[in-house]
Amino acid sequence: MAARRPEDTRTVALVSHGGAGKTSLAEAMLFDSGVISRMGKVDDKNTVSDFDPEEQKRSISINSSLCTFPYNGKTIYLMDTPGFSDFYFEQRAPMRVVDAAVIAINATAGVEVQTRKVWDFTEEFAVSAIFYVSKADKEHADFDSAVKDIQANLTNKALPLFLPIGKEASFKGVLNVLSGKSYTYKGDGSKDFKEGGIPDDLADAASHAREQLVERIVEADDDLMARYLDGDTLSDDELQTAMRKAVVARIVYPIIPGASTLNIGVVQLIEAICAYFPSPLDMPPRVALKGETEEEIEIAPDINAPFMSLCFKVMVDPYVGRLSYIRAFSGKLSTDQPIYNVSKGVEERVGAFRVMRGKEGTETKEIILGDIAAIPKLDSTVVGNTLSVKGQNNRFPDIKLPKPVYSLAVFPKSRADEDKLGNAIRKILEEDRTLKFAKYADTNDAILSGMGDMHLDIALSRIKDRYKVDLDTRVPKVAYRETIKKTAKAQGKYKKQTGGRGQYGDVHFELSPRERGSGLTFEDRVVGGVVPKNFIPAAEKGLREAAVKGVIAGYPAVDFNCAIFDGSYHDVDSSEMAFKIAASMAFKKSFTAASPILIEPIMNIFITVPEECVGDVMGDLNGRRGRILGIDPAGKLQIVRAQCPQAELFRYAITLRSLTSGRGSFSMESSHYEEVPPDIAKKVIDAAEKVADEEE
Ligand SMILES: Nc1nc2c(ncn2[C@@H]2O[C@H](COP(=O)(O)OP(=O)(O)OP(=O)(O)O)[C@@H](O)[C@H]2O)c(=O)[nH]1
Ligand SMILES: [Mg+2]
């Protein structure tokens, strides 16, 4: 059941580097709240959150998944997200709609590559956060060094609220430094713990941590700050209130240790979420765009305002069909009212709101400000759309999608696969807006693009398992083209005299180079009717058809002018067909004589990396025939601007990941065509000849 009072709602994204223990934590929270009676395990493939067969196959999360649970009168909407870098959009989109985040930090690894990225999202969307130092029971787990790492690399506003009791295998509980209460667990996975005071060996550390924390949280309240500086004793209640204000205002980010698989510290984390995280009413107004304009206005979290929500996720459930996940930012809506997609200008009927827990949903008739729910069968809604009520035309800015960086050409294995492909691709793209599919006329390739090799691997596997379509893949073809470097003339004469009526066509072409990217033009310079007007279009058609396959390696011939300047005809035997053939002969001869070359697409590429990786990235680009255009600072990172042939970039997503240990990212766009160097051109030509021989 959704909370009926927004002040009792908490919306939380669970984010981290891959494998830090988010899904295990979500499972322990669901267990502790009483909604599941047995705690599943990621490795046993039976957690609530990782329900997708692809997730279970790989024992990692792939999709964000909503795990709603009640706790002491509050409703917590917990979004478990995938940590692997290919799926970063599944962390970023939920962060856009929640009010707070739990950032998991693996106690044996500290701050990792993806931890920095999720921290950036926390700052970008200005959400409150708690750091959960997970796996405190593991060998080499080191809470103190994880704390130092967070403070040095992410924010010095992060301070321990709890300290671990025991270390590694003997980790058995947590101590609240503010209240001085300790919670010691049996360590058998049950949520049972014993409350006590401060263990002797933690007395000094606890008092030091408390001092640091109090000094920071009083910043949230001027009166309290004055009294604190005067040396007054502050009551527990006052400190609790100040702590909440400080977390809401992002003056402090509490750090809490735990071991989810042993269920140690999880209850304390849930209680901190309930006590300190903002409710939807504590949030500042959200920016929206007024009517059809780009003018910014503010949408306050007001239950009496018109209903407004944002769709941040679409999932295709094999049984229920399409589910659109929305977060309500103002007002309320019941199933009696239609919902209005402002972004699309379409009204749709709401059959039910589903409050989701993994793949299961319970139905509710009304949602209010702060709720996160899924709506079945909204056909027109995609991620980023604003859903509201008719008459309300303001919309939230769209959710920015990352551009794909990795592509594969795909081929149906059989005729049956080909027939089903269109539907499978449509379904899979509905769900995942970071996937793209396009057919390229240039190379005749059908290209599937996404965020990395793992992303495409999973997409292909889904296409196969869910939609029973088998696809082969290979590296996409480069869209090479052919052009000429000088002017040349040639004649094409087609003459056939066999029995009855013969064939006769005769044209003279002059080919001359044109600017790159300007295409192919045709010019009629015939004088005196040596080629009658009615055959000129046939000559042009013959040329254009022949130019689709150039003479060097069969790639389209482009960027030249073809002038027809002479020719002859025969009263009886000339025909359109004969002139078309003559034109194709003249094209081949004149193109061959005009110093033909192979040209290739060059990309503009922008690579964002930490300073220390710039050298390696530049060295690698040089090896790929890249040209560095410049290096610009971007915050703590550097952006390397370069141009590089497309042929060298098909696997760049994988290369960059290994060059920078996952810390780099890049985007690219087409720039222009350039001549292929002779040694590489030879390889392309040889390959084309081989294919031509095989086809014969
Ligand atoms: N010892 C120990 N192992 C843990 C703990 N939490 C998680 N693990 C293990 O760590 C591995 C990864 O856990 P997950 O919960 O899948 O981590 P995740 O952050 O959800 O991973 P992604 O979704 O792929 O980013 C699994 O094998 C868990 O059993 C913990 O507190 N202690
Ligand atoms: Mg997970």
Short mmCIF file of C-alpha atoms and ligand atoms in Angstrom, two decimals, residues 22-23 50 60-61 80-82, ligand 2:
data_model
loop_
_atom_site.label_atom_id
_atom_site.label_comp_id
_atom_site.label_asym_id
_atom_site.label_seq_id
_atom_site.Cartn_x
_atom_site.Cartn_y
_atom_site.Cartn_z
CA LYS A 22 23.14 -3.28 -3.23
CA THR A 23 20.84 -6.13 -4.16
CA ASP A 50 17.27 -9.47 -9.49
CA ILE A 60 24.59 -9.09 -11.45
CA SER A 61 21.85 -6.47 -11.63
CA ASP A 80 17.95 -1.04 -6.44
CA THR A 81 20.16 -0.17 -9.42
CA PRO A 82 22.87 -1.96 -11.43
MG MG B 2 22.57 -5.70 -7.76
#
